[in-house]
C-alpha atoms as one frame of an Amber mdcrd trajectory, in Angstrom:
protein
 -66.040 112.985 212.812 -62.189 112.053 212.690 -59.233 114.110 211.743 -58.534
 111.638 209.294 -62.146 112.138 207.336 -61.806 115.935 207.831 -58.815 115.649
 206.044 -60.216 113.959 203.458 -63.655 115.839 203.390 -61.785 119.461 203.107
 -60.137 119.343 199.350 -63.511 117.039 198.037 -65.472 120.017 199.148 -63.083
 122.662 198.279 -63.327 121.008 194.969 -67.100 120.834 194.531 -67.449 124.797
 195.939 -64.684 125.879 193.596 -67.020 124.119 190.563 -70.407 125.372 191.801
 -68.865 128.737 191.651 -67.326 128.345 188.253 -70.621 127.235 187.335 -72.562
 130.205 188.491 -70.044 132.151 186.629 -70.694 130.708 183.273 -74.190 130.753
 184.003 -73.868 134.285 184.290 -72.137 134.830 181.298 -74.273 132.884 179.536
 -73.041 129.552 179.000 -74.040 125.848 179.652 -72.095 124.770 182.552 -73.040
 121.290 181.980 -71.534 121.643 178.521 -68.407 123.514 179.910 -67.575 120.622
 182.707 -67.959 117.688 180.194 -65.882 119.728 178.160 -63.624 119.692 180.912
 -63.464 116.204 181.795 -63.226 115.295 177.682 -60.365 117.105 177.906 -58.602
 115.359 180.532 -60.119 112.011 180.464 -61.600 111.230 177.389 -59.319 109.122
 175.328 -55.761 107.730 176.090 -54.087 110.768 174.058 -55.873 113.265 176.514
 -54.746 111.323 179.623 -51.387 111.109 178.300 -50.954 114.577 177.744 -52.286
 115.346 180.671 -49.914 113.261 182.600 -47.626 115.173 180.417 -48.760 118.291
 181.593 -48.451 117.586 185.318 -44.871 116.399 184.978 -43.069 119.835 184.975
 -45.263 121.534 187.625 -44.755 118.575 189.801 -40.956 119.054 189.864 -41.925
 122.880 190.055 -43.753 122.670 192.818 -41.253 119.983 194.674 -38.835 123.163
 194.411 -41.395 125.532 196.043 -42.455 123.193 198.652 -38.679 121.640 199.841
 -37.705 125.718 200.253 -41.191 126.315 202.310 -40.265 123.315 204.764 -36.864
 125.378 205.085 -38.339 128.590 206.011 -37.120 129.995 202.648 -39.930 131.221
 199.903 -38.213 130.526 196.662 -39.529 132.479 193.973 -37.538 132.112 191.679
 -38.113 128.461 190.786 -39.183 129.916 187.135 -35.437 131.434 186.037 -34.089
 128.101 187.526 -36.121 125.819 185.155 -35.310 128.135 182.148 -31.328 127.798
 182.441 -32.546 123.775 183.137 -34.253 123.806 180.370 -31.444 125.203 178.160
 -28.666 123.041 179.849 -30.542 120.164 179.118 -31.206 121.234 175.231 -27.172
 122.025 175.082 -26.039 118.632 176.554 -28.542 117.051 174.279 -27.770 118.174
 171.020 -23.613 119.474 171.793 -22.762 115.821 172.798 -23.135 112.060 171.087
 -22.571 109.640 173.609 -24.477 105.821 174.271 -27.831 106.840 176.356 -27.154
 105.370 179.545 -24.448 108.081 179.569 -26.281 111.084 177.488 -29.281 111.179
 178.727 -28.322 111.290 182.940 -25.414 113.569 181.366 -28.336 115.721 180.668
 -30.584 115.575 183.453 -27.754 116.462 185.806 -26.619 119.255 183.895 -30.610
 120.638 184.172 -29.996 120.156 187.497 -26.669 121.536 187.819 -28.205 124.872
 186.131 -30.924 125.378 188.715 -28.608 124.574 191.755 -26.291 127.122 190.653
 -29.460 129.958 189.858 -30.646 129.178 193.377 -27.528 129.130 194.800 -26.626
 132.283 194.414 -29.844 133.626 196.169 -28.567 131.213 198.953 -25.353 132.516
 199.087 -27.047 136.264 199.075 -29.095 135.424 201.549 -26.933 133.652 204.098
 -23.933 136.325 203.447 -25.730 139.492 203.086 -29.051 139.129 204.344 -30.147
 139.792 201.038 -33.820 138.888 201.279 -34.287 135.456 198.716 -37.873 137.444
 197.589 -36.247 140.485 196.078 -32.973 138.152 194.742 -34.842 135.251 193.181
 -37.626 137.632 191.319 -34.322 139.416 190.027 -32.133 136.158 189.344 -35.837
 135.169 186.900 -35.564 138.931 184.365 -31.755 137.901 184.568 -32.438 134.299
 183.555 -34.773 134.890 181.019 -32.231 136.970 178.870 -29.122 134.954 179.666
 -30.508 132.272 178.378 -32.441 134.403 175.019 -28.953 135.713 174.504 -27.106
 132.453 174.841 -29.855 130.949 172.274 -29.841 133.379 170.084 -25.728 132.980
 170.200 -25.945 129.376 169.488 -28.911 128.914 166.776 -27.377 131.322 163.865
 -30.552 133.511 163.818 -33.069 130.739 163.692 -33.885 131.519 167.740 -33.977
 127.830 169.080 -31.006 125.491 169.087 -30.742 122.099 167.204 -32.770 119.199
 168.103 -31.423 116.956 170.727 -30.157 113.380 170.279 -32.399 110.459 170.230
 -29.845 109.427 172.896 -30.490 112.191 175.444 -34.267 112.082 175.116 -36.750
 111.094 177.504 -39.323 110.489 174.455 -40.670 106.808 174.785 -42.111 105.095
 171.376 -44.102 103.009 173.585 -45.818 105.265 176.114 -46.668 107.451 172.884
 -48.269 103.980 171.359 -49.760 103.566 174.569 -51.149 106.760 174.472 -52.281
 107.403 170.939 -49.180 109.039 169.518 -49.929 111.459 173.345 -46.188 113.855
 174.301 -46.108 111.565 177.710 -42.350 110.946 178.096 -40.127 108.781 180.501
 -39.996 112.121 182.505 -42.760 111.810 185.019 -40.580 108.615 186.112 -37.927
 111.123 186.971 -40.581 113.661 188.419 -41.714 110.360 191.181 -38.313 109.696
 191.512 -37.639 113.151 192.970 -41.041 113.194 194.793 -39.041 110.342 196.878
 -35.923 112.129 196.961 -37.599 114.837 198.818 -39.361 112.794 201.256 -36.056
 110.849 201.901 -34.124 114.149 202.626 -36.733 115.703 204.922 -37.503 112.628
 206.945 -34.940 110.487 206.970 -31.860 112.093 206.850 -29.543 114.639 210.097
 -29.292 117.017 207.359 -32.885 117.077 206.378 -33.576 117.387 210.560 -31.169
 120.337 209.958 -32.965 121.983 206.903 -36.323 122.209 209.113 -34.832 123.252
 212.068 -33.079 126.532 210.568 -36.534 126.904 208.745 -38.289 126.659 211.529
 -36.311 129.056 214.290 -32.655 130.069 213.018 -31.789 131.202 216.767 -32.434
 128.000 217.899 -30.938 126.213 215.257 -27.466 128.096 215.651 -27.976 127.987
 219.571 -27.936 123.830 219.173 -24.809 124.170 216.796 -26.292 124.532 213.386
 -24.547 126.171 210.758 -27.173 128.444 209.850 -25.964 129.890 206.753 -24.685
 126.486 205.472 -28.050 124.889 205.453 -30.008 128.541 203.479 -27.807 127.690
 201.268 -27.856 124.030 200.952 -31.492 124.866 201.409 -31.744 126.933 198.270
 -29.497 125.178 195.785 -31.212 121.592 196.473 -34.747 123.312 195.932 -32.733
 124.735 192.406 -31.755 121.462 191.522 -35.567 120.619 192.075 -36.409 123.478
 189.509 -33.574 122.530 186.722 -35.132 119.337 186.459 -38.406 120.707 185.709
 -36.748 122.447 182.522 -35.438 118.853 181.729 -38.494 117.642 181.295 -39.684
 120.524 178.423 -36.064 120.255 177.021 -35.562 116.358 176.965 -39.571 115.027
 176.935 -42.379 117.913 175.459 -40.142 120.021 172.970 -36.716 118.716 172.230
 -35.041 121.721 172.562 -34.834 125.120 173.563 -35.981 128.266 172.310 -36.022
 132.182 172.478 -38.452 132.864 174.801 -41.081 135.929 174.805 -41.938 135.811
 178.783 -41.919 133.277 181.526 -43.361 129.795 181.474 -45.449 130.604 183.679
 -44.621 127.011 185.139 -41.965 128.074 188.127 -45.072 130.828 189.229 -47.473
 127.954 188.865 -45.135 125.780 191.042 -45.826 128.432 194.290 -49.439 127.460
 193.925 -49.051 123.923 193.350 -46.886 123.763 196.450 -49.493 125.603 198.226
 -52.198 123.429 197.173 -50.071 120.410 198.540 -49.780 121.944 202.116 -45.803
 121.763 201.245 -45.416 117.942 201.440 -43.916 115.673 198.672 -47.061 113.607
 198.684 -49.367 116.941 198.698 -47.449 118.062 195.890 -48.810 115.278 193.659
 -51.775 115.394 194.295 -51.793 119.697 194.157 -49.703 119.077 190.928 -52.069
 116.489 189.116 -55.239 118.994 189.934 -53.273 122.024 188.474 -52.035 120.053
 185.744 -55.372 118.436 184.983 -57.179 121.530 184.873 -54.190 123.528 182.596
 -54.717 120.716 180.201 -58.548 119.814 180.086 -59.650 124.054 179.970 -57.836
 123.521 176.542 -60.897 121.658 175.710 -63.479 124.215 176.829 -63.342 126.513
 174.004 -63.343 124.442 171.122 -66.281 121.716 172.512 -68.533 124.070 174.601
 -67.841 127.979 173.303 -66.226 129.184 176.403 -64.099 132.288 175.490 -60.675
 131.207 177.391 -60.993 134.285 179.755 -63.863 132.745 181.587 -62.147 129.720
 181.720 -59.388 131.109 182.967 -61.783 132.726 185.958 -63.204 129.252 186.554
 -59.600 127.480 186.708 -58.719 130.125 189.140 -61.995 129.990 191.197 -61.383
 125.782 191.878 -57.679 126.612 192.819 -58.555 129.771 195.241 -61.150 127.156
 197.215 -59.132 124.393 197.156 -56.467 127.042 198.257 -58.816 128.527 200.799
 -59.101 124.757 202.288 -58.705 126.201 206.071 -61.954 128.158 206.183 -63.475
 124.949 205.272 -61.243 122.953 207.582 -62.367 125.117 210.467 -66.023 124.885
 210.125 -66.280 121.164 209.844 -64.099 121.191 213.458 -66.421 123.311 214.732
 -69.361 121.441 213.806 -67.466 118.395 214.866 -66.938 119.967 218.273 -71.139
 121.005 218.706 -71.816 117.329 217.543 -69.287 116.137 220.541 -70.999 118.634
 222.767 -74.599 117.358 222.275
């Protein structure tokens, strides 16, 4: 047995474990798994308007987890991906609606000022951390609560009472009559162009660029890095705001594609949390990240279905969600069994 097919074999049966489990659970609890999985897969794959949704769905926890995974590969844990997409998300809504310009202008306008938004969030737990030695942990989880009101307040400030702002402009939105015809009148959007886009952007820093070489070497030993000539502080921070800029985007995409504007918010997303999974699920890689997005996303979207087609109170399927991502998370264990029985087959 290959590397190659063990790499393949350990998220298939990650996969299948995490759904045997979820099965036993709503056996337990006394429901039809069978009934509960094709409610599932309805939910994702049953029609064009699920699958566009669902694409829809995956779009801002891709970009989300692109932000997670570009500060891992920089030895920097950025948690605070979810206050960067909320001031993304309400740049994007201001551009959108505060300006009338042609769209080739408008719309980019407003995709760089999500991005803008979450560079600037991200850098200054960069800037913390590269300065002061501020751990990026403690500053991002702040920088979110701080976020999270800034933005409430600045909503609140704009909308006269009515707690969301005005609608964007046709010309800054990322809404595509034909993908929804496509689709069945589905919310896919232009965006998950932008969100592949970025997926290459990524890759293109990390592995073919000096400063990308740069990036992983501070994250991988700082005294080494600074020993060789390295700015280390330069590159945290570089580091930190390109993973923001990551993270505005992802707001873009609910500002610009799903909702059309911004509103007061109660809590988190949820999304920029989601993204540290996602990432995780992807092993860190821009190409893992698709694939750990698309799962998350999938799932997210087709558990909608559960409920309402097989009976399934949404706190069990909330258990069985979490049970497929914890084995496909736990993908090592499985990883190192199948080289051990790899090396026994060798040895006989």
């Amino acid at each position: 047995m290959s590397n190659r097919v063990i790499n393949i074999l350990v998220p298939i049966i990650s996969i299948i474990i995490g759904l045997i489990v979820g099965a036993i659970v709503m056996l337990v609890s006394g429901y039809d798994p069978i009934q509960g999985y094709i409610a599932l897969w309805t939910g994702i794959f049953g029609d064009s308007y699920s699958i566009g949704n669902t694409i829809r769905q995956i779009t801002p926890y891709l970009l989300a987890g692109l932000a997670v995974a570009f500060a891992f590969r920089t030895g920097l844990f950025n948690i605070g991906v979810e206050g960067q997409l909320i001031l993304g998300w309400l740049a994007a809504a201001w551009v959108g609606y505060a300006f009338e310009l042609p769209k080739i202008i408008h719309l980019p306008l407003a995709l760089l000022a999500a991005a803008a938004a979450g560079a600037f969030w991200a850098f200054i737990a960069g800037f913390l951390k590269a300065k002061f030695k501020v751990h990026e942990v403690i500053a991002t989880i702040m920088l979110n609560y701080t976020a999270l009101y800034i933005a409430n307040a600045v909503i609140k400030k704009l909308s006269d009472g009515s707690f969301k702002t005005e609608r964007i402009h046709e010309t800054a939105s990322l809404r595509s009559p034909f993908l929804r015809e496509l689709t069945d009148n589905s919310s896919l959007h232009y965006g998950i162009i932008v969100a592949i886009i970025m997926v290459v952007v990524m890759w293109f820093i990390l592995e073919k660029t000096t400063r990308g070489y740069e990036l992983k070497a501070v994250g991988l030993n700082q005294h080494a890095a600074e020993y060789s000539g390295m700015s280390v502080n330069k590159n945290i921070i570089l580091a930190m705001t390109i993973s923001g800029m990551f993270a505005g985007l992802g707001g873009a995409m609910e500002a610009l594609g799903t909702f059309q504007n911004a509103s007061i918010k109660a809590g988190f997303t949820g999304i920029g949390f989601d993204g540290i999974a996602v990432a995780l699920l992807g092993a860190n890689t821009p190409l893992g990240v698709v694939f750990g997005a698309s799962l998350f996303g999938s799932l997210k979207y087709g558990a909608l279905n559960m409920p309402n087609a097989a009976g399934i109170p949404e706190e069990i399927v909330s258990i069985i969600i979490a049970l497929i991502i914890f084995f496909v998370a736990s993908g090592y264990i499985i990883r190192v069994v199948l080289q051990k029985l790899k090396k026994k087959k060798e040895g006989q």
